[in-house]
Structures are given as C-alpha cells and as structure tokens.
Amino acid sequence: MGALQVIKSEHRNLYRVLHVLRSVGHAMGQGQSFDTGLLAAIIDYIEAFPERFHHPKENEYLFKALRRVSMVAETTLAELERDHRDGPAEIARLRAALAEVTQGNPGAEQRLAGQLIAYADMSMEHMHKEESIILPLAAKELSAEDWGALDAAFADNRDPLFSEDGREEMRGLYSKIVALAPAPWGIGG
C-alpha cells in the first residue's frame, strides 16, 4: 500500500502550501500587501503538480478501483471528481484575480483575498473527504492486486516542491516560494 502513503504525503505537502495561501488571503483581507510573485509561484505549483499528476491519478486509479468493489462512497466520489474537473477553472479564476491586483484595479486585493481563502478552504475540505472517507474505505476494501496497480501508478509521482527528485527540476519555483513567503512559512516578508 505504498500509494496510500504517497497520497497522504502529497496531501500533507499541499496542505502546507494551502495554509500559506489561506494565511496570505487573511492578511490581504486585513490590508496587508504581498508580492504577487509569491502568489503566482503558489498557483504555478498547484497547477504543476496536484492538478496535472495527483488528481488525475486519484480519478483513474483510486476512485475507479473503489467503485469496482463498493458503492458506499459513490456520492463522495462524484463530489471529489467534480472538484477535480473544476480545478483548472478555479486556478484560472485565481490567475485572473491576481492579474487584476497586478494591474492595480480598485478593490482587486480584497477580491483576491476572498478567492484565496475560498480556494484554500475548498481544497482542504476536499482532502479531508479523501482522508476521512475514501482512503479508509480503500484500505479496507481494495485487494492486494488493486493496491499493486495503485502503487505502480503513484510510484513515479515526484512532487516538484517536496520530493528530492522533483526538487531539482523545479528548484527555482521552490526557492521563490520560500524566499517570498513571510515567516513562519518562508524567509521573506
């Protein structure tokens, strides 16, 4: 069940990034300004890894395998797949709101702040459903053969910010987030 550990690890990593995003959103809502480069780097990470690798593999391998053996969580699986399907549009909305801030549009920072918080909260709730409902059910219901296929599918995931292999290819993005993020998440301010 290596895939289970990979999924949980990826969730922890994404949670850390989302926590920064939500905290920045709250601070912006209180009038604090942030380097738009930090927010762009975080959005780039979310688009580069969870949206392109993590979510498609959950849909294709985990959710399909679970549906073959149990219909108990069908409503939750449908909600999670909808979230995955809507993810690119949510990222596009964040990018558009960030562009408005960059352009200096009146009220743009407050709108972006609300969107950052809403996106982070939605994503954290999504992961909570997976962690509290889907993963325990999968651990209980899936066969060793199912887990073998899942393990193989998730074995090649290389989180660009947190894995040693992936960090090399996206070191610039990682360094940028750490440099721009205020303490306690980074060294910027």
PDB file of C-alpha atoms in Angstrom:
ATOM      1  CA  MET A   1       0.000   0.000   0.000  1.00  0.00           C
ATOM      2  CA  GLY A   2       2.749   2.451  -0.971  1.00  0.00           C
ATOM      3  CA  ALA A   3       0.197   4.504  -2.930  1.00  0.00           C
ATOM      4  CA  LEU A   4      -1.690   5.208   0.278  1.00  0.00           C
ATOM      5  CA  GLN A   5       1.423   6.704   1.841  1.00  0.00           C
ATOM      6  CA  VAL A   6       2.224   8.684  -1.324  1.00  0.00           C
ATOM      7  CA  ILE A   7      -1.294  10.142  -1.411  1.00  0.00           C
ATOM      8  CA  LYS A   8      -1.164  11.078   2.268  1.00  0.00           C
ATOM      9  CA  SER A   9       2.280  12.630   1.861  1.00  0.00           C
ATOM     10  CA  GLU A  10       1.135  14.640  -1.144  1.00  0.00           C
ATOM     11  CA  HIS A  11      -1.883  15.814   0.834  1.00  0.00           C
ATOM     12  CA  ARG A  12       0.359  16.979   3.702  1.00  0.00           C
ATOM     13  CA  ASN A  13       2.561  18.874   1.275  1.00  0.00           C
ATOM     14  CA  LEU A  14      -0.377  20.507  -0.475  1.00  0.00           C
ATOM     15  CA  TYR A  15      -1.929  21.352   2.873  1.00  0.00           C
ATOM     16  CA  ARG A  16       1.233  23.284   3.809  1.00  0.00           C
ATOM     17  CA  VAL A  17       1.058  25.298   0.595  1.00  0.00           C
ATOM     18  CA  LEU A  18      -2.685  25.909   1.017  1.00  0.00           C
ATOM     19  CA  HIS A  19      -2.123  27.045   4.594  1.00  0.00           C
ATOM     20  CA  VAL A  20       0.272  29.719   3.312  1.00  0.00           C
ATOM     21  CA  LEU A  21      -2.243  30.688   0.627  1.00  0.00           C
ATOM     22  CA  ARG A  22      -5.083  30.986   3.140  1.00  0.00           C
ATOM     23  CA  SER A  23      -2.928  32.909   5.626  1.00  0.00           C
ATOM     24  CA  VAL A  24      -1.868  35.335   2.901  1.00  0.00           C
ATOM     25  CA  GLY A  25      -5.533  35.725   1.930  1.00  0.00           C
ATOM     26  CA  HIS A  26      -6.482  36.609   5.515  1.00  0.00           C
ATOM     27  CA  ALA A  27      -3.599  39.078   5.800  1.00  0.00           C
ATOM     28  CA  MET A  28      -4.538  40.669   2.466  1.00  0.00           C
ATOM     29  CA  GLY A  29      -8.123  40.930   3.685  1.00  0.00           C
ATOM     30  CA  GLN A  30      -6.801  42.982   6.593  1.00  0.00           C
ATOM     31  CA  GLY A  31      -4.982  45.326   4.229  1.00  0.00           C
ATOM     32  CA  GLN A  32      -1.513  43.790   4.125  1.00  0.00           C
ATOM     33  CA  SER A  33       0.127  43.717   0.685  1.00  0.00           C
ATOM     34  CA  PHE A  34       2.087  40.774  -0.671  1.00  0.00           C
ATOM     35  CA  ASP A  35       4.466  40.278  -3.533  1.00  0.00           C
ATOM     36  CA  THR A  36       2.336  38.970  -6.365  1.00  0.00           C
ATOM     37  CA  GLY A  37       5.282  36.752  -7.310  1.00  0.00           C
ATOM     38  CA  LEU A  38       4.651  34.644  -4.207  1.00  0.00           C
ATOM     39  CA  LEU A  39       1.030  34.090  -5.128  1.00  0.00           C
ATOM     40  CA  ALA A  40       1.911  33.365  -8.758  1.00  0.00           C
ATOM     41  CA  ALA A  41       4.505  30.802  -7.629  1.00  0.00           C
ATOM     42  CA  ILE A  42       1.984  29.062  -5.360  1.00  0.00           C
ATOM     43  CA  ILE A  43      -0.603  28.969  -8.140  1.00  0.00           C
ATOM     44  CA  ASP A  44       2.067  27.615 -10.504  1.00  0.00           C
ATOM     45  CA  TYR A  45       2.820  24.812  -8.034  1.00  0.00           C
ATOM     46  CA  ILE A  46      -0.853  23.883  -7.619  1.00  0.00           C
ATOM     47  CA  GLU A  47      -1.250  23.776 -11.374  1.00  0.00           C
ATOM     48  CA  ALA A  48       2.045  21.945 -11.972  1.00  0.00           C
ATOM     49  CA  PHE A  49       1.599  19.102  -9.524  1.00  0.00           C
ATOM     50  CA  PRO A  50      -1.781  18.466  -7.879  1.00  0.00           C
ATOM     51  CA  GLU A  51      -3.796  19.419 -10.968  1.00  0.00           C
ATOM     52  CA  ARG A  52      -1.632  17.570 -13.510  1.00  0.00           C
ATOM     53  CA  PHE A  53      -0.481  14.491 -11.603  1.00  0.00           C
ATOM     54  CA  HIS A  54      -2.158  13.897  -8.254  1.00  0.00           C
ATOM     55  CA  HIS A  55      -5.836  14.414  -9.125  1.00  0.00           C
ATOM     56  CA  PRO A  56      -5.830  12.528 -12.449  1.00  0.00           C
ATOM     57  CA  LYS A  57      -4.249   9.506 -10.775  1.00  0.00           C
ATOM     58  CA  GLU A  58      -6.797   9.569  -7.965  1.00  0.00           C
ATOM     59  CA  ASN A  59      -9.587   9.597 -10.558  1.00  0.00           C
ATOM     60  CA  GLU A  60      -8.103   6.967 -12.835  1.00  0.00           C
ATOM     61  CA  TYR A  61      -6.771   4.502 -10.280  1.00  0.00           C
ATOM     62  CA  LEU A  62      -8.078   5.035  -6.747  1.00  0.00           C
ATOM     63  CA  PHE A  63     -11.647   6.087  -7.492  1.00  0.00           C
ATOM     64  CA  LYS A  64     -12.148   3.512 -10.274  1.00  0.00           C
ATOM     65  CA  ALA A  65     -10.799   0.690  -8.112  1.00  0.00           C
ATOM     66  CA  LEU A  66     -13.014   1.704  -5.215  1.00  0.00           C
ATOM     67  CA  ARG A  67     -16.107   1.820  -7.440  1.00  0.00           C
ATOM     68  CA  ARG A  68     -15.429  -1.747  -8.598  1.00  0.00           C
ATOM     69  CA  VAL A  69     -15.654  -3.078  -5.051  1.00  0.00           C
ATOM     70  CA  SER A  70     -18.018  -0.716  -3.239  1.00  0.00           C
ATOM     71  CA  MET A  71     -20.750   1.790  -3.966  1.00  0.00           C
ATOM     72  CA  VAL A  72     -20.775   3.015  -0.357  1.00  0.00           C
ATOM     73  CA  ALA A  73     -18.960   6.246  -1.162  1.00  0.00           C
ATOM     74  CA  GLU A  74     -20.414   6.963  -4.610  1.00  0.00           C
ATOM     75  CA  THR A  75     -21.774  10.380  -3.634  1.00  0.00           C
ATOM     76  CA  THR A  76     -18.439  11.409  -2.150  1.00  0.00           C
ATOM     77  CA  LEU A  77     -16.516  10.072  -5.154  1.00  0.00           C
ATOM     78  CA  ALA A  78     -18.768  12.059  -7.512  1.00  0.00           C
ATOM     79  CA  GLU A  79     -18.168  15.227  -5.453  1.00  0.00           C
ATOM     80  CA  LEU A  80     -14.406  14.671  -5.470  1.00  0.00           C
ATOM     81  CA  GLU A  81     -14.348  14.062  -9.219  1.00  0.00           C
ATOM     82  CA  ARG A  82     -16.371  17.241  -9.763  1.00  0.00           C
ATOM     83  CA  ASP A  83     -13.805  19.144  -7.679  1.00  0.00           C
ATOM     84  CA  HIS A  84     -11.009  17.658  -9.797  1.00  0.00           C
ATOM     85  CA  ARG A  85     -12.839  18.546 -13.022  1.00  0.00           C
ATOM     86  CA  ASP A  86     -13.452  22.124 -11.807  1.00  0.00           C
ATOM     87  CA  GLY A  87      -9.869  22.597 -10.579  1.00  0.00           C
ATOM     88  CA  PRO A  88      -8.439  24.151 -13.764  1.00  0.00           C
ATOM     89  CA  ALA A  89     -11.268  26.712 -13.881  1.00  0.00           C
ATOM     90  CA  GLU A  90     -10.627  27.587 -10.221  1.00  0.00           C
ATOM     91  CA  ILE A  91      -6.927  28.077 -10.992  1.00  0.00           C
ATOM     92  CA  ALA A  92      -7.861  30.292 -13.952  1.00  0.00           C
ATOM     93  CA  ARG A  93     -10.057  32.426 -11.643  1.00  0.00           C
ATOM     94  CA  LEU A  94      -7.180  32.811  -9.189  1.00  0.00           C
ATOM     95  CA  ARG A  95      -4.849  33.844 -12.011  1.00  0.00           C
ATOM     96  CA  ALA A  96      -7.384  36.376 -13.319  1.00  0.00           C
ATOM     97  CA  ALA A  97      -7.854  37.857  -9.839  1.00  0.00           C
ATOM     98  CA  LEU A  98      -4.082  38.041  -9.381  1.00  0.00           C
ATOM     99  CA  ALA A  99      -3.781  39.819 -12.745  1.00  0.00           C
ATOM    100  CA  GLU A 100      -6.297  42.417 -11.538  1.00  0.00           C
ATOM    101  CA  VAL A 101      -4.104  43.058  -8.488  1.00  0.00           C
ATOM    102  CA  THR A 102      -1.037  43.371 -10.702  1.00  0.00           C
ATOM    103  CA  GLN A 103      -2.906  45.867 -12.894  1.00  0.00           C
ATOM    104  CA  GLY A 104      -3.819  47.909  -9.816  1.00  0.00           C
ATOM    105  CA  ASN A 105      -7.568  47.591 -10.254  1.00  0.00           C
ATOM    106  CA  PRO A 106      -9.527  49.136  -7.359  1.00  0.00           C
ATOM    107  CA  GLY A 107     -10.694  46.543  -4.822  1.00  0.00           C
ATOM    108  CA  ALA A 108      -8.722  43.780  -6.541  1.00  0.00           C
ATOM    109  CA  GLU A 109      -6.687  42.844  -3.456  1.00  0.00           C
ATOM    110  CA  GLN A 110      -9.835  42.336  -1.378  1.00  0.00           C
ATOM    111  CA  ARG A 111     -11.425  40.210  -4.113  1.00  0.00           C
ATOM    112  CA  LEU A 112      -8.256  38.147  -4.468  1.00  0.00           C
ATOM    113  CA  ALA A 113      -8.043  37.730  -0.694  1.00  0.00           C
ATOM    114  CA  GLY A 114     -11.530  36.246  -0.629  1.00  0.00           C
ATOM    115  CA  GLN A 115     -10.764  33.935  -3.535  1.00  0.00           C
ATOM    116  CA  LEU A 116      -7.518  32.711  -1.941  1.00  0.00           C
ATOM    117  CA  ILE A 117      -9.316  31.853   1.292  1.00  0.00           C
ATOM    118  CA  ALA A 118     -12.220  30.190  -0.515  1.00  0.00           C
ATOM    119  CA  TYR A 119      -9.902  28.136  -2.734  1.00  0.00           C
ATOM    120  CA  ALA A 120      -7.730  27.021   0.185  1.00  0.00           C
ATOM    121  CA  ASP A 121     -10.764  26.120   2.306  1.00  0.00           C
ATOM    122  CA  MET A 122     -12.387  24.211  -0.551  1.00  0.00           C
ATOM    123  CA  SER A 123      -9.179  22.316  -1.268  1.00  0.00           C
ATOM    124  CA  MET A 124      -8.628  21.472   2.401  1.00  0.00           C
ATOM    125  CA  GLU A 125     -12.221  20.219   2.713  1.00  0.00           C
ATOM    126  CA  HIS A 126     -11.685  18.136  -0.423  1.00  0.00           C
ATOM    127  CA  MET A 127      -8.587  16.500   1.090  1.00  0.00           C
ATOM    128  CA  HIS A 128     -10.454  15.947   4.359  1.00  0.00           C
ATOM    129  CA  LYS A 129     -13.129  13.958   2.491  1.00  0.00           C
ATOM    130  CA  GLU A 130     -10.457  11.862   0.841  1.00  0.00           C
ATOM    131  CA  GLU A 131      -8.588  11.278   4.112  1.00  0.00           C
ATOM    132  CA  SER A 132     -11.617  10.598   6.307  1.00  0.00           C
ATOM    133  CA  ILE A 133     -13.878   8.678   3.906  1.00  0.00           C
ATOM    134  CA  ILE A 134     -12.132   7.452   0.757  1.00  0.00           C
ATOM    135  CA  LEU A 135      -8.711   6.362   1.985  1.00  0.00           C
ATOM    136  CA  PRO A 136     -10.013   4.354   4.978  1.00  0.00           C
ATOM    137  CA  LEU A 137     -12.591   2.679   2.740  1.00  0.00           C
ATOM    138  CA  ALA A 138      -9.909   1.888   0.147  1.00  0.00           C
ATOM    139  CA  ALA A 139      -7.606   0.462   2.818  1.00  0.00           C
ATOM    140  CA  LYS A 140     -10.434  -1.806   3.951  1.00  0.00           C
ATOM    141  CA  GLU A 141     -11.964  -2.828   0.621  1.00  0.00           C
ATOM    142  CA  LEU A 142      -9.249  -2.937  -2.031  1.00  0.00           C
ATOM    143  CA  SER A 143      -7.389  -6.156  -2.789  1.00  0.00           C
ATOM    144  CA  ALA A 144      -3.639  -6.684  -2.916  1.00  0.00           C
ATOM    145  CA  GLU A 145      -3.961  -6.677  -6.711  1.00  0.00           C
ATOM    146  CA  ASP A 146      -5.742  -3.303  -6.604  1.00  0.00           C
ATOM    147  CA  TRP A 147      -3.016  -1.909  -4.352  1.00  0.00           C
ATOM    148  CA  GLY A 148      -0.330  -3.250  -6.681  1.00  0.00           C
ATOM    149  CA  ALA A 149      -1.815  -1.243  -9.564  1.00  0.00           C
ATOM    150  CA  LEU A 150      -2.201   1.837  -7.353  1.00  0.00           C
ATOM    151  CA  ASP A 151       1.340   1.513  -6.016  1.00  0.00           C
ATOM    152  CA  ALA A 152       2.711   1.330  -9.567  1.00  0.00           C
ATOM    153  CA  ALA A 153       0.661   4.345 -10.676  1.00  0.00           C
ATOM    154  CA  PHE A 154       1.709   6.566  -7.776  1.00  0.00           C
ATOM    155  CA  ALA A 155       5.322   5.359  -7.547  1.00  0.00           C
ATOM    156  CA  ASP A 156       6.511   7.795 -10.194  1.00  0.00           C
ATOM    157  CA  ASN A 157       4.925  10.903  -8.655  1.00  0.00           C
ATOM    158  CA  ARG A 158       7.616  13.467  -7.927  1.00  0.00           C
ATOM    159  CA  ASP A 159       6.228  16.471  -6.093  1.00  0.00           C
ATOM    160  CA  PRO A 160       8.230  19.378  -7.521  1.00  0.00           C
ATOM    161  CA  LEU A 161       8.443  21.208  -4.200  1.00  0.00           C
ATOM    162  CA  PHE A 162       8.863  18.445  -1.677  1.00  0.00           C
ATOM    163  CA  SER A 163      10.473  15.372  -3.258  1.00  0.00           C
ATOM    164  CA  GLU A 164      14.221  15.161  -3.615  1.00  0.00           C
ATOM    165  CA  ASP A 165      13.974  14.093  -7.268  1.00  0.00           C
ATOM    166  CA  GLY A 166      11.387  16.690  -8.188  1.00  0.00           C
ATOM    167  CA  ARG A 167      13.020  19.490  -6.259  1.00  0.00           C
ATOM    168  CA  GLU A 168      15.917  19.580  -8.730  1.00  0.00           C
ATOM    169  CA  GLU A 169      13.695  20.213 -11.747  1.00  0.00           C
ATOM    170  CA  MET A 170      11.706  22.987 -10.071  1.00  0.00           C
ATOM    171  CA  ARG A 171      14.222  24.338  -7.586  1.00  0.00           C
ATOM    172  CA  GLY A 172      13.579  27.863  -8.869  1.00  0.00           C
ATOM    173  CA  LEU A 173       9.871  27.687  -8.034  1.00  0.00           C
ATOM    174  CA  TYR A 174      10.547  26.203  -4.610  1.00  0.00           C
ATOM    175  CA  SER A 175      13.202  28.822  -3.842  1.00  0.00           C
ATOM    176  CA  LYS A 176      10.904  31.602  -4.994  1.00  0.00           C
ATOM    177  CA  ILE A 177       8.045  30.486  -2.723  1.00  0.00           C
ATOM    178  CA  VAL A 178      10.351  30.144   0.290  1.00  0.00           C
ATOM    179  CA  ALA A 179      12.047  33.477  -0.423  1.00  0.00           C
ATOM    180  CA  LEU A 180       8.790  35.380  -0.877  1.00  0.00           C
ATOM    181  CA  ALA A 181       6.630  33.712   1.783  1.00  0.00           C
ATOM    182  CA  PRO A 182       6.618  35.566   5.084  1.00  0.00           C
ATOM    183  CA  ALA A 183       7.656  33.843   8.304  1.00  0.00           C
ATOM    184  CA  PRO A 184       6.848  31.299   9.614  1.00  0.00           C
ATOM    185  CA  TRP A 185       6.351  29.683   6.152  1.00  0.00           C
ATOM    186  CA  GLY A 186       9.343  31.195   4.427  1.00  0.00           C
ATOM    187  CA  ILE A 187      12.106  33.727   4.840  1.00  0.00           C
ATOM    188  CA  GLY A 188      10.502  36.655   3.008  1.00  0.00           C
ATOM    189  CA  GLY A 189       8.332  39.296   4.459  1.00  0.00           C
TER     190      GLY A 189
END
